[in-house]
Amino acid sequence: MHTFRFACIFLVLLVIGCTKGDIETNQEEPTEEELPKNVFDENITEYFTEVTPSYIKVSASIPVEDMPEVGDVIVCTITENTPYGYLGKVTSIESTSDGYVWNMEPAALTDAFETLHVNESIDGGKYVESVQNEDGSECEFEIVDSSVWDDINPITDDENESDDPETKVPGGGYAETTVRLPVSWGSKDGVSVEGSLYFSFRLDMAVDIKDWKLVYTNLKVTPRIGADIEMTAEYKTEGEMTIFHKDVSLGAIPLANGLVTLRPELNVDLVLGYNGEVKIEANIRNEFMNTGYYIKYADGNWQRGAPDGTVKTGNRCAATSLDLKGEIYTDAKIGLTVGLYSADMIGVSMAAIGRHSLKGDFSLDNESLYKEAPSVGFERTLSGELTFFTDFLGDAFDYEKKAPTGDLFLGITPVELFPQASLKAESKNKKVNVVSDWETDENLLSVEFGVALLDDNYQVLKYHKIGEIGNHGTKSSSGVKDNISFEIPEAGDYKVAPYVGLEGNRYLGETTDVIESRKLIKSISVEDSDDGTAKCMFEYNEDGILIKATHPLIGEMQYLYGDNMITVNAIGSQVYATIDENGYLLALTGNESITFKYVDGFLNNTSDLLDGVYNYSNGNLISHEFEIDYTSGKRTTEEKFTYLQNEYKLNLFLYDFDEYYTGYRSYLFHMFPGIASKQYVSQISSTSEFSNIDIDGDNLMDYGTDDMLVTYDYVFDSDGDAIEMEVLMELESHYVLRVDTDNPKHDYYTSKEGYTMKIEYY
């Protein structure tokens, strides 16, 4: 019998896997003397006209010396005519009018290879090519960061490992690539399901063949499947429905430098079952399965392993209403077959089901959810089996080996109860609804809101912050539901209640009045902390719109609004800003024959008879060119200024007197005209005078003021004349909030630079 190895396998027939896995082997790698001889021409597949598992049609132009004999084994790597490679034994040869037909039957790896060594780990998600719906249409999918599993199941990999050496699976870890599939079952048959299903799978495979015989193999499959879904269901009967079925197409996976090719096929399902009277609204984050199955052959013996039932999970379910007399469950199913070379030659088949079920007889509504926590839990079970078809390893082995799991009970996860409650704050007919369907039309400095977990004595155990409302105008949201899950310290009764936090204090309840009108800003001023010298002042009207700005560099600027026009008066000069309906600045004109032109709100370019040409990019000044007479150089030269940054950023880190962090604010002031909005115009145009100069050498001079640092980088010619100057501005100050508890209409901020910012409220 001859063995033919086609297509790109001249150089290496002893194969060492490209990616070493963690699967253990007990064999040394074969030596070069053990390589089989008589490698066939790599171009032979060019003559193949049709390839199937049962026959190969060959062109009549094939050289006679390349024809096989009956009983020969054909081995091909991945080529254009053999996209999954090929392994088969010739049973007969027929001549046709246009060539030959080689009739084939399955062959074993031990028929093809005298010596073979495979030890590789395969990340299945990397080979996903497409996903199909049940009707054959394409389904979107995306590769996501594997950190998503930390949100679905916050248990580390170490905790998922069994300590029992008899059941601990050799090889290990999860696949690095996670695939997300959208789930959408919109309000039909009494069920609404929206969210995402995640899966990954890792295949660890080791095979050692010596002298045409299998001496060792170790196969492990580690599937992972989970979901993050919002579900509403209402039933009064018994049944089961498939919410989700997807067929996942994967490309060919070459092993052993291409000599062995795997052809996996995968499908995933999400099933909802019910029995009795069921009504539920919940967010379910669940990892249905995350453990591996293995089958191993060594020293003439087969071993098999499956999960031992000690797997820990941190599944989350936040229910907003529960009404149950019976059972409701969700099943996540994964089916995987791995063919060798063709889909007809199955090497591995796995089917597993992870079940998440809720059983009981109880009723809870929105009013009682946060007042009591009954002993209710989701049960989790895992079932399935891994089948290893051994015929591809040779006639000496049984047809199949199985590693069944049985039904493994993986424990109970408590239902995390969550109130669909609102937090109301009455102040000047203004209301803030927190947790669900919240909105605010108040101008607030910093209000935190969330949910608190309380023990049976109504003592707060922990707070969960959902969000924060700031002072940048109206913010509203409709239909927002934030599902929170707490880690329960131990078995017992707990309460859940909404809360708000203001300036370091947190208040529980639904009617706590903590939002006060003083949070509507009237003015912001910055003063010297030592002598009280004013640095700048910003004043706002009762609608929160800036009406006046005073700065020592530019004097006083008054802002007048109306009819898409802003009028700014500054030091006797008037500037008119024309704004389109979207709030984009169209033009800025002054009473000194200066015109600034804008495109889509961005300053394009402008010219000034006195100061040359200013060039802008995306609203930022990037260069300024003009002519100036250098008397010291006794000649007129052109100066070019390059601006790398031209904005003033004010960062506010907010704290109360007890050092409690309450928020963060950032204000941006452009030093040159850029984009303006209708309500929050803070354009500052300045030519700064610097109070101190520090010469560092190397033609570099730093000009510093109390609130900015500007670096000029000069370039001089051989005569010592300045020919270019680069300007770098570092304009940033940090302020820390100190709340004036004695004067509720003022807040104070102190900065590391020695300034105090005072905010006055209406």
Coordinates of N, CA and C in Angstrom, one line a residue, residues 527-596:
E527 N -11.1 84.1 42.9 CA -10.4 85.1 43.7 C -9.1 84.6 44.2
D528 N -8.2 85.5 44.5 CA -7.0 85.1 45.1 C -7.3 84.7 46.6
S529 N -6.8 83.6 47.0 CA -7.2 83.1 48.3 C -6.6 84.0 49.4
D530 N -5.6 84.7 49.2 CA -4.9 85.5 50.2 C -5.6 86.9 50.4
D531 N -5.6 87.6 49.2 CA -6.1 89.0 49.3 C -7.5 89.2 48.7
G532 N -8.1 88.2 48.2 CA -9.4 88.3 47.6 C -9.5 89.0 46.3
T533 N -8.3 89.3 45.6 CA -8.3 89.9 44.3 C -9.1 89.1 43.3
A534 N -10.0 89.7 42.6 CA -10.9 89.0 41.7 C -10.1 88.7 40.4
K535 N -10.2 87.4 40.0 CA -9.5 87.0 38.7 C -10.5 87.0 37.6
C536 N -11.7 86.4 37.8 CA -12.7 86.3 36.8 C -14.0 86.1 37.4
M537 N -15.1 86.5 36.6 CA -16.4 86.3 37.1 C -17.3 85.9 36.0
F538 N -18.2 84.9 36.2 CA -19.2 84.5 35.2 C -20.5 84.6 35.8
E539 N -21.5 85.3 35.2 CA -22.8 85.5 35.7 C -23.8 84.9 34.8
Y540 N -24.9 84.2 35.4 CA -25.9 83.5 34.6 C -27.3 84.0 35.0
N541 N -28.2 84.0 34.0 CA -29.6 84.3 34.4 C -30.3 83.1 34.9
E542 N -31.6 83.3 35.2 CA -32.3 82.2 35.9 C -32.6 81.0 34.9
D543 N -32.3 81.2 33.7 CA -32.4 80.1 32.7 C -31.1 79.3 32.5
G544 N -30.1 79.8 33.3 CA -28.8 79.1 33.3 C -27.9 79.6 32.1
I545 N -28.3 80.7 31.5 CA -27.5 81.2 30.3 C -26.5 82.2 30.8
L546 N -25.3 82.1 30.3 CA -24.3 83.1 30.6 C -24.6 84.5 30.0
I547 N -24.6 85.5 30.9 CA -24.9 86.9 30.5 C -23.8 87.8 30.6
K548 N -22.8 87.5 31.5 CA -21.7 88.4 31.6 C -20.4 87.6 32.0
A549 N -19.3 88.0 31.5 CA -18.0 87.4 31.9 C -17.0 88.5 32.1
T550 N -16.3 88.5 33.2 CA -15.2 89.5 33.5 C -13.9 88.7 33.7
H551 N -12.9 89.2 33.0 CA -11.6 88.6 33.1 C -10.5 89.6 33.0
P552 N -9.5 89.6 33.9 CA -8.5 90.6 33.9 C -7.7 90.8 32.5
L553 N -7.8 89.8 31.7 CA -7.1 89.9 30.4 C -7.9 90.6 29.4
I554 N -9.2 90.5 29.5 CA -10.1 91.0 28.4 C -11.1 92.0 28.9
G555 N -11.2 92.3 30.2 CA -12.2 93.2 30.7 C -13.5 92.5 30.9
E556 N -14.6 93.3 30.7 CA -15.9 92.8 30.9 C -16.6 92.5 29.5
M557 N -17.2 91.4 29.5 CA -18.0 91.0 28.2 C -19.4 90.7 28.6
Q558 N -20.4 91.4 27.9 CA -21.8 91.1 28.2 C -22.3 90.3 27.0
Y559 N -23.2 89.3 27.3 CA -23.7 88.5 26.3 C -25.2 88.7 26.2
L560 N -25.7 89.0 25.0 CA -27.1 89.3 24.8 C -27.6 88.3 23.7
Y561 N -28.7 87.6 23.9 CA -29.2 86.5 23.1 C -30.5 86.9 22.4
G562 N -30.7 86.4 21.2 CA -32.0 86.5 20.6 C -31.9 86.4 19.1
D563 N -32.9 85.8 18.5 CA -33.0 85.6 17.0 C -31.7 85.1 16.4
N564 N -31.2 84.1 17.0 CA -29.9 83.5 16.5 C -28.8 84.4 16.4
M565 N -28.8 85.4 17.3 CA -27.7 86.4 17.3 C -27.2 86.6 18.7
I566 N -25.9 86.6 18.9 CA -25.3 86.9 20.2 C -24.6 88.2 20.0
T567 N -24.8 89.2 20.9 CA -24.1 90.4 20.9 C -23.2 90.4 22.1
V568 N -21.9 90.6 21.9 CA -20.9 90.6 23.0 C -20.3 92.0 23.0
N569 N -20.4 92.7 24.2 CA -19.7 93.9 24.4 C -18.5 93.7 25.3
A570 N -17.3 94.1 24.8 CA -16.1 93.9 25.5 C -15.2 95.1 25.4
I571 N -14.9 95.8 26.5 CA -14.0 96.9 26.5 C -14.3 97.9 25.4
G572 N -15.6 98.2 25.3 CA -16.0 99.2 24.3 C -16.1 98.7 22.9
S573 N -15.8 97.4 22.7 CA -15.9 96.8 21.3 C -17.2 96.0 21.3
Q574 N -17.8 95.9 20.2 CA -19.0 95.0 20.0 C -18.6 93.9 19.0
V575 N -19.0 92.7 19.3 CA -18.9 91.6 18.5 C -20.2 90.9 18.3
Y576 N -20.6 90.7 17.0 CA -21.9 90.1 16.7 C -21.7 88.7 16.2
A577 N -22.3 87.7 16.8 CA -22.2 86.3 16.4 C -23.5 85.9 15.8
T578 N -23.5 85.4 14.6 CA -24.6 84.8 13.9 C -24.6 83.3 14.0
I579 N -25.7 82.7 14.5 CA -25.8 81.3 14.7 C -26.9 80.7 13.9
D580 N -26.7 79.5 13.4 CA -27.8 78.8 12.6 C -28.7 78.1 13.6
E581 N -29.7 77.5 13.1 CA -30.8 76.8 13.9 C -30.2 75.7 14.7
N582 N -29.1 75.1 14.3 CA -28.5 74.0 15.1 C -27.5 74.5 16.2
G583 N -27.4 75.8 16.3 CA -26.5 76.4 17.3 C -25.0 76.5 16.8
Y584 N -24.8 76.3 15.5 CA -23.5 76.5 14.9 C -23.2 77.9 14.6
L585 N -22.0 78.4 14.9 CA -21.6 79.7 14.6 C -21.4 79.9 13.1
L586 N -22.0 80.9 12.5 CA -21.9 81.1 11.0 C -20.9 82.3 10.8
A587 N -20.9 83.3 11.6 CA -20.0 84.4 11.4 C -19.8 85.2 12.7
L588 N -18.7 85.8 12.8 CA -18.4 86.7 14.0 C -17.8 88.0 13.4
T589 N -18.5 89.1 13.6 CA -18.0 90.4 13.1 C -17.9 91.4 14.2
G590 N -16.9 92.3 14.1 CA -16.7 93.3 15.1 C -16.8 94.7 14.5
N591 N -16.7 95.7 15.4 CA -16.8 97.0 14.9 C -15.4 97.6 14.6
E592 N -14.4 96.8 14.4 CA -13.1 97.2 14.0 C -12.7 96.6 12.7
S593 N -13.6 96.3 11.8 CA -13.4 95.8 10.5 C -12.7 94.4 10.5
I594 N -13.1 93.6 11.5 CA -12.5 92.3 11.6 C -13.7 91.3 11.4
T595 N -13.5 90.3 10.5 CA -14.6 89.4 10.2 C -14.0 88.0 10.3
F596 N -14.7 87.2 11.1 CA -14.4 85.8 11.2 C -15.4 84.9 10.5

